[in-house]
Short mmCIF file of C-alpha atoms in Angstrom, two decimals:
data_model
loop_
_atom_site.label_atom_id
_atom_site.label_comp_id
_atom_site.label_asym_id
_atom_site.label_seq_id
_atom_site.Cartn_x
_atom_site.Cartn_y
_atom_site.Cartn_z
CA MET A 99 97.35 -152.24 -300.08
CA GLU A 100 93.64 -152.11 -299.57
CA ALA A 101 94.20 -150.85 -296.02
CA GLU A 102 96.29 -147.95 -297.30
CA LYS A 103 93.65 -147.07 -299.87
CA SER A 104 90.96 -147.26 -297.21
CA GLN A 105 92.94 -145.00 -294.88
CA GLU A 106 93.56 -142.50 -297.67
CA PHE A 107 89.87 -142.53 -298.57
CA ASN A 108 88.84 -141.93 -294.96
CA GLN A 109 91.27 -138.98 -294.65
CA ARG A 110 89.88 -137.37 -297.81
CA LEU A 111 86.34 -137.97 -296.60
CA SER A 112 87.13 -136.39 -293.23
CA GLN A 113 88.69 -133.39 -294.92
CA TRP A 114 85.67 -132.98 -297.19
CA ILE A 115 83.24 -133.28 -294.26
CA ALA A 116 85.29 -130.72 -292.26
CA SER A 117 84.99 -128.27 -295.12
CA GLN A 118 81.19 -128.53 -295.27
CA GLY A 119 80.43 -126.49 -292.18
CA PHE A 120 79.38 -127.08 -288.63
CA TRP A 121 75.75 -128.19 -289.14
CA PHE A 122 76.62 -130.74 -291.87
CA GLN A 123 79.34 -132.20 -289.68
CA LEU A 124 76.88 -132.43 -286.78
CA ARG A 125 74.23 -134.26 -288.90
CA HIS A 126 76.86 -136.57 -290.36
CA SER A 127 78.19 -137.52 -286.94
CA MET A 128 74.66 -138.22 -285.68
CA SER A 129 73.73 -140.43 -288.69
CA SER A 130 77.00 -142.26 -289.17
CA GLY A 131 76.61 -144.27 -286.03
CA GLY A 132 79.29 -142.48 -284.04
CA GLY A 133 76.82 -141.39 -281.42
CA TRP A 134 77.33 -138.57 -278.95
CA SER A 135 81.02 -139.16 -278.54
CA ILE A 136 81.77 -138.14 -282.12
CA THR A 137 79.25 -135.29 -281.86
CA LEU A 138 80.89 -134.01 -278.69
CA PHE A 139 84.30 -134.24 -280.34
CA HIS A 140 83.12 -132.05 -283.21
CA LEU A 141 81.51 -129.60 -280.79
CA LEU A 142 84.68 -129.26 -278.75
CA ARG A 143 86.80 -128.81 -281.86
CA MET A 144 84.53 -126.07 -283.14
CA ALA A 145 84.39 -124.41 -279.74
CA PHE A 146 88.19 -124.37 -279.59
CA ARG A 147 88.34 -122.69 -282.99
CA VAL A 148 85.77 -120.10 -281.91
CA LEU A 149 87.70 -119.51 -278.69
CA ILE A 150 90.88 -118.86 -280.65
CA VAL A 151 89.09 -116.34 -282.87
CA VAL A 152 87.52 -114.59 -279.87
CA ALA A 153 90.89 -114.48 -278.10
CA LEU A 154 92.53 -112.93 -281.14
CA ILE A 155 89.75 -110.35 -281.42
CA GLY A 156 90.06 -109.63 -277.70
CA LEU A 157 93.82 -109.18 -277.94
CA LEU A 158 93.42 -106.84 -280.88
CA PHE A 159 90.75 -104.83 -279.03
CA PHE A 160 92.92 -104.69 -275.90
CA TYR A 161 95.85 -103.48 -277.99
CA TYR A 162 93.59 -100.81 -279.49
CA LEU A 163 92.41 -99.67 -276.04
CA VAL A 164 95.98 -99.39 -274.80
CA LYS A 165 97.32 -97.58 -277.83
CA ARG A 166 94.34 -95.34 -278.66
CA VAL A 167 95.27 -92.70 -276.04
CA ASN A 168 98.51 -92.12 -277.94
CA THR A 169 96.79 -91.52 -281.25
CA GLY A 170 96.35 -88.05 -282.64
CA ALA A 171 92.65 -88.66 -283.23
CA PHE A 172 91.97 -89.50 -279.57
CA GLN A 173 93.96 -86.53 -278.23
CA THR A 174 92.22 -84.23 -280.71
CA GLN A 175 88.91 -85.58 -279.40
CA ILE A 176 89.92 -84.85 -275.80
CA ARG A 177 91.17 -81.36 -276.67
CA SER A 178 88.02 -80.52 -278.64
CA GLY A 179 85.80 -81.79 -275.83
CA PHE A 180 87.65 -79.66 -273.26
CA GLU A 181 87.52 -76.61 -275.53
CA LYS A 182 83.77 -76.98 -276.00
CA ALA A 183 83.07 -77.66 -272.32
CA VAL A 184 84.73 -74.45 -271.08
CA GLU A 185 83.59 -72.30 -274.05
CA ALA A 186 87.20 -71.60 -275.04
CA SER A 187 88.27 -69.97 -278.29
CA ASP A 188 91.29 -72.26 -278.45
CA ALA A 189 92.79 -74.98 -276.29
CA LYS A 190 95.97 -77.02 -276.32
CA LEU A 191 96.94 -80.25 -274.56
CA LEU A 192 100.39 -81.75 -274.07
CA GLY A 193 101.62 -85.13 -272.85
CA PHE A 194 98.36 -87.05 -272.49
CA ARG A 195 98.85 -90.67 -271.42
CA ARG A 196 97.21 -93.42 -269.37
CA ILE A 197 99.04 -95.45 -266.69
CA GLN A 198 97.42 -98.00 -264.36
CA GLY A 199 93.91 -96.60 -264.53
CA GLN A 200 95.01 -92.95 -264.32
CA ALA A 201 95.02 -90.35 -267.07
CA MET A 202 97.96 -87.94 -266.92
CA VAL A 203 98.33 -84.62 -268.73
CA ARG A 204 101.58 -82.70 -268.60
CA ARG A 205 100.07 -79.34 -269.57
CA VAL A 206 96.75 -77.93 -270.71
CA GLY A 207 95.79 -74.38 -271.63
CA ALA A 208 92.89 -72.40 -273.04
CA THR A 209 91.98 -68.87 -274.05
CA GLY A 210 88.54 -67.60 -273.21
CA THR A 211 85.70 -66.05 -275.17
CA PRO A 212 83.05 -63.55 -274.05
CA GLU A 213 80.92 -66.59 -273.14
CA SER A 214 83.55 -68.23 -270.91
CA PHE A 215 84.28 -67.56 -267.23
CA PHE A 216 88.01 -66.92 -267.75
CA GLN A 217 90.32 -64.92 -269.98
CA SER A 218 93.10 -67.47 -270.02
CA MET A 219 94.05 -70.55 -268.05
CA GLU A 220 96.88 -73.04 -267.79
CA ALA A 221 97.37 -76.11 -265.62
CA GLY A 222 100.18 -78.60 -265.26
CA ASN A 223 100.67 -82.24 -264.22
CA LEU A 224 97.00 -83.29 -264.14
CA VAL A 225 95.99 -86.74 -262.87
CA PHE A 226 92.47 -88.22 -262.87
CA ASN A 227 90.64 -91.55 -263.21
CA MET A 228 90.47 -93.22 -266.61
CA GLY A 229 89.14 -96.72 -267.17
CA MET A 230 89.95 -98.81 -270.22
CA LEU A 231 86.66 -97.94 -271.89
CA ASP A 232 86.49 -94.28 -270.84
CA GLY A 233 86.22 -92.11 -273.90
CA LEU A 234 84.32 -94.84 -275.72
CA THR A 235 81.37 -95.42 -273.42
CA GLN A 236 78.80 -92.75 -272.58
CA LYS A 237 80.10 -91.92 -269.09
CA TRP A 238 83.63 -91.14 -267.93
CA GLU A 239 83.91 -90.98 -264.12
CA ALA A 240 87.00 -88.80 -263.76
CA GLY A 241 86.52 -88.22 -260.01
CA VAL A 242 88.73 -85.49 -258.53
CA ILE A 243 91.29 -83.99 -260.90
CA GLN A 244 94.62 -83.45 -259.17
CA MET A 245 96.87 -80.68 -260.47
CA ASN A 246 100.34 -79.60 -259.51
CA TRP A 247 99.62 -76.01 -260.53
CA LEU A 248 96.86 -73.83 -261.97
CA ASP A 249 97.15 -70.30 -263.33
CA MET A 250 93.91 -68.61 -264.37
CA GLU A 251 92.71 -65.11 -265.16
CA LEU A 252 89.04 -65.03 -264.24
CA ARG A 253 86.58 -62.86 -266.12
CA ALA A 254 85.49 -60.11 -263.74
CA GLY A 255 82.10 -59.59 -265.36
CA ALA A 256 80.49 -59.43 -268.79
CA ASN A 257 79.38 -56.93 -271.41
CA SER A 258 75.78 -58.17 -271.36
CA GLU A 259 73.43 -60.39 -269.41
CA GLU A 260 73.57 -62.92 -272.24
CA GLU A 261 77.35 -63.22 -271.92
CA ALA A 262 77.09 -63.48 -268.13
CA SER A 263 74.51 -66.25 -268.43
CA ALA A 264 76.67 -68.16 -270.93
CA ALA A 265 79.72 -67.86 -268.68
CA ALA A 266 77.75 -69.15 -265.70
CA GLY A 267 76.48 -72.02 -267.83
CA ALA A 268 80.04 -73.04 -268.69
CA PHE A 269 81.17 -72.85 -265.06
CA PHE A 270 78.27 -74.73 -263.47
CA ALA A 271 77.43 -77.16 -266.30
CA ASN A 272 77.27 -80.89 -265.66
CA HIS A 273 78.56 -82.79 -268.68
CA PRO A 274 76.86 -86.23 -268.97
CA GLY A 275 79.85 -87.81 -270.68
CA PHE A 276 82.42 -86.61 -268.14
CA GLU A 277 81.67 -86.79 -264.42
CA LEU A 278 83.87 -84.41 -262.40
CA ARG A 279 83.59 -84.34 -258.59
CA GLY A 280 86.20 -81.72 -257.85
CA LEU A 281 89.71 -80.29 -258.17
CA ASP A 282 92.74 -80.66 -255.94
CA VAL A 283 95.41 -78.07 -256.81
CA ASN A 284 98.73 -77.87 -255.00
CA ASN A 285 99.61 -74.38 -256.24
CA ALA A 286 96.78 -72.18 -257.49
CA ARG A 287 97.09 -68.66 -258.85
CA LEU A 288 93.89 -66.80 -259.72
CA SER A 289 93.52 -63.17 -260.73
CA TRP A 290 90.57 -60.95 -261.67
CA GLY A 291 89.70 -57.36 -262.54
CA TYR A 292 90.12 -55.40 -265.77
CA PHE A 293 91.40 -52.25 -264.07
CA GLU A 294 93.97 -51.68 -261.35
CA ARG A 295 91.29 -50.26 -259.07
CA ALA A 296 89.44 -53.60 -259.25
CA TYR A 297 92.39 -55.92 -259.68
CA GLY A 298 92.90 -58.72 -257.19
CA GLY A 299 94.20 -62.23 -256.92
CA ILE A 300 95.17 -65.34 -254.98
CA THR A 301 98.73 -66.60 -255.35
CA GLY A 302 100.47 -69.81 -254.30
CA SER A 303 97.49 -71.30 -252.47
CA LYS A 304 96.33 -74.88 -251.96
CA LEU A 305 92.90 -75.18 -253.60
CA LEU A 306 90.23 -77.81 -252.98
CA ALA A 307 87.16 -77.38 -255.19
CA ASN A 308 84.19 -79.68 -254.54
CA ARG A 309 81.11 -79.85 -256.76
CA THR A 310 77.79 -79.71 -254.91
CA ALA A 311 74.21 -80.13 -256.08
CA ASN A 312 73.91 -76.44 -257.02
CA GLY A 313 77.43 -75.05 -257.25
CA TRP A 314 81.05 -75.28 -256.17
CA ARG A 315 82.68 -74.96 -252.75
CA LEU A 316 86.22 -73.58 -252.95
CA SER A 317 88.65 -73.89 -250.05
CA PHE A 318 92.00 -72.05 -250.10
CA THR A 319 94.80 -72.69 -247.63
CA GLY A 320 98.13 -70.90 -247.59
CA GLY A 321 99.35 -68.51 -250.23
CA THR A 322 98.40 -64.83 -250.41
CA PHE A 323 95.33 -62.72 -251.15
CA SER A 324 95.31 -59.26 -252.76
CA GLN A 325 92.54 -56.78 -253.52
CA ASN A 326 93.10 -53.04 -254.04
CA TRP A 327 95.04 -51.75 -251.01
CA ILE A 328 95.19 -55.24 -249.47
CA ARG A 329 98.46 -56.61 -250.79
CA ARG A 330 99.62 -60.20 -250.44
CA PHE A 331 97.99 -60.96 -247.12
CA GLU A 332 98.61 -64.53 -245.99
CA ILE A 333 95.60 -66.84 -246.29
CA GLN A 334 94.92 -68.73 -243.09
CA GLU A 335 91.58 -70.01 -244.32
CA LEU A 336 89.30 -68.94 -247.13
CA VAL A 337 86.14 -70.90 -247.96
CA MET A 338 83.76 -69.72 -250.68
CA PHE A 339 80.56 -71.11 -252.13
CA CYS A 340 79.79 -70.30 -255.77
CA SER A 341 76.32 -70.68 -257.25
CA ARG A 342 74.40 -69.06 -260.08
CA ASP A 343 73.28 -66.42 -257.59
CA GLY A 344 76.85 -65.35 -256.88
CA LEU A 345 79.67 -65.99 -254.44
CA VAL A 346 79.46 -66.17 -250.63
CA VAL A 347 82.54 -66.18 -248.42
CA GLU A 348 81.58 -68.75 -245.77
CA LYS A 349 84.79 -68.23 -243.82
CA GLY A 350 87.73 -65.98 -244.45
CA VAL A 351 90.74 -65.15 -242.28
CA LEU A 352 93.83 -63.38 -243.63
CA LYS A 353 97.01 -62.61 -241.75
CA ALA A 354 99.46 -59.72 -242.07
CA GLY A 355 102.27 -59.61 -239.52
CA LYS A 356 100.56 -60.15 -236.16
CA GLY A 357 97.28 -58.71 -237.44
CA THR A 358 94.27 -60.40 -239.03
CA VAL A 359 91.52 -59.57 -241.51
CA THR A 360 88.20 -61.38 -241.07
CA PHE A 361 85.52 -61.60 -243.78
CA ASP A 362 82.10 -60.88 -242.31
CA GLY A 363 79.09 -61.54 -244.54
CA VAL A 364 81.06 -60.91 -247.74
CA LYS A 365 79.11 -61.67 -250.92
CA VAL A 366 79.54 -61.06 -254.64
CA SER A 367 76.40 -61.05 -256.73
CA GLY A 368 76.37 -62.81 -260.10
CA GLY A 369 75.59 -61.24 -263.44
CA GLU A 370 76.95 -58.64 -265.80
CA LEU A 371 78.22 -56.30 -263.05
CA PRO A 372 79.13 -58.36 -259.96
CA GLU A 373 78.54 -56.25 -256.85
CA LEU A 374 80.32 -56.75 -253.54
CA SER A 375 78.81 -56.43 -250.07
CA GLY A 376 79.77 -57.28 -246.51
CA ASP A 377 82.56 -56.16 -244.18
CA LEU A 378 86.26 -56.68 -243.67
CA VAL A 379 87.31 -56.48 -240.02
CA PHE A 380 90.90 -55.30 -239.54
CA GLU A 381 92.67 -56.11 -236.28
CA HIS A 382 96.12 -54.59 -235.79
CA ILE A 383 97.06 -54.67 -239.47
CA PRO A 384 100.55 -53.29 -240.17
CA LEU A 385 100.56 -50.30 -242.51
CA SER A 386 103.52 -51.86 -244.31
CA ALA A 387 101.07 -54.44 -245.69
CA LEU A 388 98.76 -51.73 -247.07
CA LEU A 389 101.12 -49.02 -248.32
CA PRO A 390 103.30 -48.96 -251.45
CA ASN A 391 106.93 -49.88 -250.94
CA ASN A 392 108.36 -46.35 -250.90
CA ALA A 393 105.75 -45.12 -248.40
CA GLN A 394 106.81 -47.79 -245.90
CA GLU A 395 110.04 -45.88 -245.36
CA VAL A 396 108.08 -42.91 -243.99
CA VAL A 397 104.94 -44.35 -242.36
CA SER A 398 104.61 -47.44 -240.15
CA GLY A 399 102.40 -48.78 -237.37
CA THR A 400 99.14 -50.73 -237.18
CA ILE A 401 95.44 -49.94 -237.57
CA SER A 402 92.12 -51.60 -236.73
CA GLY A 403 88.57 -51.02 -237.93
CA ARG A 404 85.52 -52.36 -239.74
CA PHE A 405 85.34 -51.58 -243.45
CA ALA A 406 82.32 -52.04 -245.71
CA LEU A 407 82.90 -53.57 -249.13
CA GLY A 408 81.13 -52.28 -252.22
CA GLY A 409 81.53 -51.55 -255.90
CA SER A 410 82.14 -54.04 -258.68
CA THR A 411 85.04 -55.87 -260.27
CA ASN A 412 83.64 -54.87 -263.68
CA SER A 413 83.08 -51.14 -263.29
CA ALA A 414 85.19 -48.01 -263.65
CA GLY A 415 84.77 -47.35 -259.92
CA GLY A 416 86.21 -50.72 -259.05
CA VAL A 417 85.99 -52.31 -255.62
CA THR A 418 85.25 -49.83 -252.82
CA LEU A 419 86.13 -49.92 -249.14
CA ASN A 420 85.04 -47.47 -246.47
CA GLY A 421 85.14 -47.39 -242.70
CA LYS A 422 86.64 -45.74 -239.64
CA VAL A 423 90.00 -46.21 -237.95
CA ASP A 424 90.29 -45.61 -234.19
CA LEU A 425 93.63 -45.46 -232.41
CA ASP A 426 92.56 -46.80 -229.03
CA GLY A 427 95.95 -47.33 -227.44
CA GLU A 428 96.69 -50.73 -228.95
CA ASP A 429 97.37 -49.33 -232.43
CA MET A 430 99.73 -46.55 -233.40
CA ILE A 431 100.82 -44.71 -236.56
CA SER A 432 104.44 -43.57 -236.71
CA VAL A 433 105.79 -40.98 -239.15
CA ARG A 434 109.55 -40.89 -239.53
CA SER A 435 111.84 -38.09 -240.60
CA GLY A 436 111.75 -39.15 -244.22
CA LEU A 437 109.06 -36.46 -244.54
CA HIS A 438 110.72 -33.14 -245.47
CA LEU A 439 108.74 -31.01 -243.02
CA LEU A 440 109.62 -33.20 -240.05
CA GLU A 441 113.29 -33.07 -241.00
CA ALA A 442 113.14 -29.27 -241.10
CA LEU A 443 111.38 -29.07 -237.73
CA ASP A 444 114.01 -31.35 -236.25
CA VAL A 445 116.66 -28.83 -237.33
CA VAL A 446 115.03 -25.64 -235.99
CA ASP A 447 113.37 -27.00 -232.81
CA VAL A 448 116.02 -27.57 -230.15
CA PHE A 449 113.55 -28.73 -227.51
CA ASN A 450 111.74 -31.54 -229.35
CA SER A 451 112.65 -34.40 -231.67
CA TYR A 452 110.76 -35.14 -234.87
CA LYS A 453 112.82 -38.05 -236.06
CA ARG A 454 109.86 -40.25 -235.25
CA VAL A 455 106.38 -39.00 -234.38
CA ASP A 456 104.06 -41.62 -232.83
CA PHE A 457 100.35 -40.90 -233.18
CA ASP A 458 98.60 -43.04 -230.57
CA GLN A 459 95.25 -41.25 -230.21
CA GLY A 460 92.56 -40.11 -232.62
CA ASP A 461 90.59 -41.41 -235.58
CA PHE A 462 89.84 -40.85 -239.25
CA GLU A 463 87.49 -42.03 -242.00
CA VAL A 464 88.76 -44.07 -244.96
CA ASP A 465 87.03 -44.34 -248.34
CA THR A 466 88.46 -45.99 -251.44
CA GLN A 467 86.88 -45.89 -254.88
CA SER A 468 87.87 -45.27 -258.50
CA GLY A 469 91.50 -45.85 -257.61
CA THR A 470 91.48 -43.13 -254.96
CA MET A 471 91.85 -43.38 -251.19
CA THR A 472 90.36 -40.49 -249.24
CA ILE A 473 91.27 -39.99 -245.58
CA SER A 474 88.76 -37.53 -244.13
CA GLN A 475 87.95 -36.15 -240.68
CA LEU A 476 91.56 -36.76 -239.81
CA ASN A 477 92.23 -36.05 -236.13
CA LEU A 478 95.42 -37.62 -234.76
CA GLU A 479 97.52 -36.78 -231.72
CA ALA A 480 101.06 -37.62 -230.73
CA ARG A 481 100.75 -36.74 -227.07
CA GLY A 482 102.93 -33.85 -225.96
CA LEU A 483 104.31 -33.24 -229.44
CA MET A 484 101.86 -32.83 -232.30
CA THR A 485 98.25 -32.96 -233.51
CA VAL A 486 97.18 -33.24 -237.15
CA GLN A 487 93.74 -32.46 -238.58
CA GLY A 488 92.54 -32.33 -242.16
CA ARG A 489 91.89 -34.36 -245.28
CA ILE A 490 94.27 -36.38 -247.45
CA THR A 491 93.62 -37.92 -250.86
CA VAL A 492 95.87 -40.55 -252.39
CA ARG A 493 95.06 -41.22 -256.04
CA ARG A 494 96.35 -42.78 -259.21
CA PRO A 495 97.88 -40.41 -261.78
CA ASP A 496 96.24 -39.76 -265.13
CA ALA A 497 98.14 -40.07 -268.43
CA GLU A 498 99.43 -36.47 -268.35
CA GLU A 499 100.63 -36.82 -264.76
CA LEU A 500 102.30 -40.13 -265.55
CA GLU A 501 104.49 -38.37 -268.08
CA LYS A 502 105.08 -35.25 -265.98
CA GLN A 503 105.68 -36.80 -262.57
CA PHE A 504 107.09 -40.22 -263.45
CA GLY A 505 108.37 -39.90 -267.02
CA ILE A 506 106.05 -42.65 -268.29
CA THR A 507 104.79 -41.99 -271.81
CA ASP A 508 103.20 -45.31 -272.77
CA GLY A 509 100.53 -45.29 -270.06
CA LEU A 510 99.58 -48.12 -267.77
CA PRO A 511 96.65 -50.51 -268.27
CA GLY A 512 93.76 -49.76 -265.96
CA VAL A 513 95.24 -46.53 -264.57
CA ASP A 514 92.72 -43.84 -265.39
CA SER A 515 92.92 -44.93 -269.01
CA GLY A 516 89.21 -44.62 -269.70
CA LEU A 517 89.25 -47.89 -271.64
CA ASP A 518 86.46 -50.43 -271.59
CA ALA A 519 87.11 -54.13 -271.11
CA LYS A 520 87.55 -54.85 -274.82
CA GLN A 521 89.97 -51.96 -275.34
CA GLU A 522 91.82 -53.00 -272.21
CA SER A 523 92.25 -56.50 -273.65
CA GLU A 524 93.56 -55.04 -276.91
CA LEU A 525 96.06 -53.00 -274.94
CA GLN A 526 97.27 -56.17 -273.25
CA ILE A 527 97.90 -57.73 -276.66
CA SER A 528 99.93 -54.69 -277.71
CA LEU A 529 101.99 -54.90 -274.53
CA LYS A 530 102.54 -58.59 -275.12
CA ASN A 531 103.71 -58.03 -278.69
CA ALA A 532 106.10 -55.35 -277.52
CA GLY A 533 107.53 -57.66 -274.90
CA GLU A 534 108.11 -60.43 -277.42
CA ALA A 535 110.64 -58.26 -279.24
CA SER A 536 113.01 -58.55 -276.28
CA LYS A 537 112.13 -62.06 -275.07
CA ALA A 538 112.70 -65.26 -277.02
CA SER A 539 110.32 -68.00 -275.97
CA GLU A 540 111.76 -71.38 -275.07
CA PRO A 541 110.13 -74.27 -276.96
CA GLU A 542 107.87 -76.54 -274.96
CA GLU A 543 109.23 -80.07 -274.72
CA GLY A 544 107.40 -82.45 -277.03
CA ALA A 545 105.28 -79.69 -278.56
CA ASP A 546 105.05 -78.42 -282.10
CA PRO A 547 105.95 -74.75 -282.72
CA GLU A 548 102.29 -73.67 -282.83
CA THR A 549 101.54 -75.20 -279.41
CA SER A 550 104.73 -73.78 -277.91
CA ARG A 551 103.77 -70.35 -279.20
CA PHE A 552 100.27 -70.74 -277.78
CA PHE A 553 101.52 -71.39 -274.23
CA SER A 554 104.24 -68.76 -274.51
CA ASP A 555 101.80 -66.06 -275.65
CA MET A 556 99.41 -66.75 -272.77
CA ALA A 557 102.21 -66.70 -270.20
CA ASP A 558 103.58 -63.42 -271.59
CA THR A 559 100.15 -61.78 -271.57
CA ARG A 560 99.52 -62.70 -267.94
CA ARG A 561 103.02 -61.71 -266.87
CA LEU A 562 102.92 -58.31 -268.56
CA ARG A 563 99.46 -57.57 -267.24
CA ARG A 564 100.39 -58.45 -263.67
CA GLU A 565 103.66 -56.55 -263.84
CA ALA A 566 101.77 -53.50 -265.10
CA MET A 567 99.25 -53.78 -262.28
CA ASP A 568 102.01 -54.07 -259.66
CA ARG A 569 103.79 -51.15 -261.24
CA ALA A 570 100.64 -49.04 -261.10
CA ARG A 571 100.18 -49.77 -257.41
CA ASN A 572 103.42 -47.95 -256.61
CA LEU A 573 102.51 -44.85 -258.62
CA TYR A 574 100.29 -42.41 -256.75
CA LEU A 575 99.86 -38.71 -256.01
CA PHE A 576 98.70 -36.77 -252.95
CA ASP A 577 96.09 -34.03 -252.76
CA GLY A 578 94.49 -32.19 -249.85
CA GLY A 579 95.95 -30.56 -246.78
CA VAL A 580 96.30 -30.73 -242.99
CA ARG A 581 96.76 -28.33 -240.10
CA MET A 582 99.67 -29.35 -237.91
CA MET A 583 99.92 -28.16 -234.30
CA ILE A 584 103.36 -28.30 -232.65
CA PRO A 585 104.65 -27.11 -229.23
CA GLY A 586 104.63 -23.36 -228.61
CA ASP A 587 108.36 -23.26 -227.97
CA ALA A 588 109.31 -24.97 -231.23
CA PHE A 589 110.58 -21.72 -232.81
CA GLU A 590 111.95 -20.18 -229.65
CA ARG A 591 115.36 -19.53 -231.23
CA SER A 592 113.99 -17.81 -234.37
CA ARG A 593 112.15 -14.49 -234.19
CA ILE A 594 111.25 -14.63 -237.88
CA LEU A 595 109.70 -18.07 -237.53
CA ARG A 596 107.75 -16.96 -234.46
CA GLU A 597 106.38 -14.02 -236.44
CA ARG A 598 105.58 -16.20 -239.46
CA PHE A 599 103.98 -18.94 -237.34
CA PRO A 600 102.62 -17.30 -234.17
CA VAL A 601 101.48 -19.22 -231.11
CA ASP A 602 97.72 -19.78 -230.85
CA GLN A 603 96.89 -18.24 -227.50
CA SER A 604 93.88 -20.51 -226.97
CA THR A 605 95.90 -23.71 -227.25
CA GLY A 606 99.44 -22.53 -226.56
CA LYS A 607 100.58 -24.32 -229.75
CA ILE A 608 101.90 -23.25 -233.13
CA GLY A 609 99.68 -23.99 -236.11
CA ILE A 610 101.10 -24.73 -239.55
CA ASP A 611 98.85 -25.20 -242.58
CA VAL A 612 100.41 -27.84 -244.78
CA PRO A 613 99.13 -28.27 -248.36
CA LEU A 614 99.64 -31.76 -249.71
CA GLU A 615 100.28 -32.14 -253.42
CA GLY A 616 102.39 -34.31 -255.69
CA THR A 617 104.50 -37.38 -255.05
CA LEU A 618 105.67 -38.63 -251.68
CA ALA A 619 109.24 -37.60 -252.53
CA ASN A 620 108.16 -33.94 -252.90
CA LEU A 621 105.50 -33.91 -250.19
CA THR A 622 105.84 -30.92 -247.78
CA LEU A 623 109.08 -29.89 -249.54
CA LYS A 624 107.98 -26.27 -250.00
CA GLN A 625 107.04 -25.87 -246.34
CA ALA A 626 110.34 -27.43 -245.25
CA GLU A 627 112.35 -25.13 -247.52
CA GLU A 628 110.46 -22.08 -246.22
CA ILE A 629 111.12 -22.96 -242.58
CA LEU A 630 114.82 -23.62 -243.19
CA ARG A 631 115.18 -20.41 -245.22
CA LEU A 632 113.48 -18.25 -242.59
CA SER A 633 115.52 -19.79 -239.78
CA SER A 634 118.76 -19.02 -241.63
CA ASP A 635 117.86 -15.37 -242.30
CA GLU A 636 118.73 -14.35 -238.73
#
């Protein structure tokens, strides 16, 4: 009985001592004669309890780290940080998650401000480094961001030096909390230029962008390059270096058919009005790659020459190109019978054929600016058949001519509209709103209606703008005139034609002055009708 009472007393005493705290237990064990063995036992028991508490705290913290990327607060933080970094007016982010040390984003988009370097941008399937503590600690080493696709409209200039400086700051800034070494984009599409005469772009190209100490080095492989009359030339290699001073093309080779275009000393200055300089060297470039689609049915061949770049992507004059074309025997320009005058000559001249006229000698000057191509000092010869001398201007129609010649009453953005960059942007919004009436946007998977609308609006704006630019490229008018010399026996069977177009005794050829005016479809129509009418009067 006494033993039971003693055991019960000892249990209660042990419980009371255990409730008094660690230091009391330690003093009690030292003074009760238990020695170090009892002290060590108490230390181990307390350490085990502390270990359990630490483990629980660690598990809870680990759970928080794993789940935090899925929280709305964290994704809002990421979106806000991206929006601030690129000086965007609004930004959206879809499908952010972290898997095995990699952050993945299904889609991200942003709209620009006057202080940003872009008008709009979207990217899809992004992957970059993300440690467990990234987003909590001061530095996030993202490394190289890999993207499946990128679609961006770059700002072609600014309305003031302050805006240009702010845009450059956003593009070249190093953000202490987010270390970015570069971009690796499988399919990049970039476009620039407010007006058709300055509009250009890169489509479907592999982009590697590497950050350097004072800028970015951009390398494009594959895809196509367009600028003014250069349309969808294949990119063999295009390497650019961007700094606050501007852009330098370190190496550039484009391909069109069997011909090439080489960039020689091409630079674009930075600032409010970026100015271009340097040369483009054409070697056997097919005219089909330079001319609008309907002109390819009439004119073909290849040309070579060195052309000086000038102008600005942010001016009414646009990007300019001027140089000289020499037909030295390796290049040739062929004009087929789709031209009315040649068809008429083929009818009345029984000794010569005009179904295809091959000009293989001569030269001419080319100058493009303000949406107009001027061919001056034209002097071409198709040996034994024809020579042509004169001046030809190919230009974009104004609003009145758009309605008269092409039946277009709503105008085209950037085509002699006289609008500044802000008005041009407002016009794009109007076009976009008009397009929405006939196009229902598909909801983005996993996105709320506002986010779906955000991405849909940006895509529609870019699509309508690019379609309008492509449409404008195929609308043009001719001005000027040439003097055509044909064989002296061309009108041998028609006395009236011989009297109307007498033989030049000094050359033994017949000269015909040919005014050029209007669309390609009506070009030389009056001269052709006159020749056919006079030949039928006999």
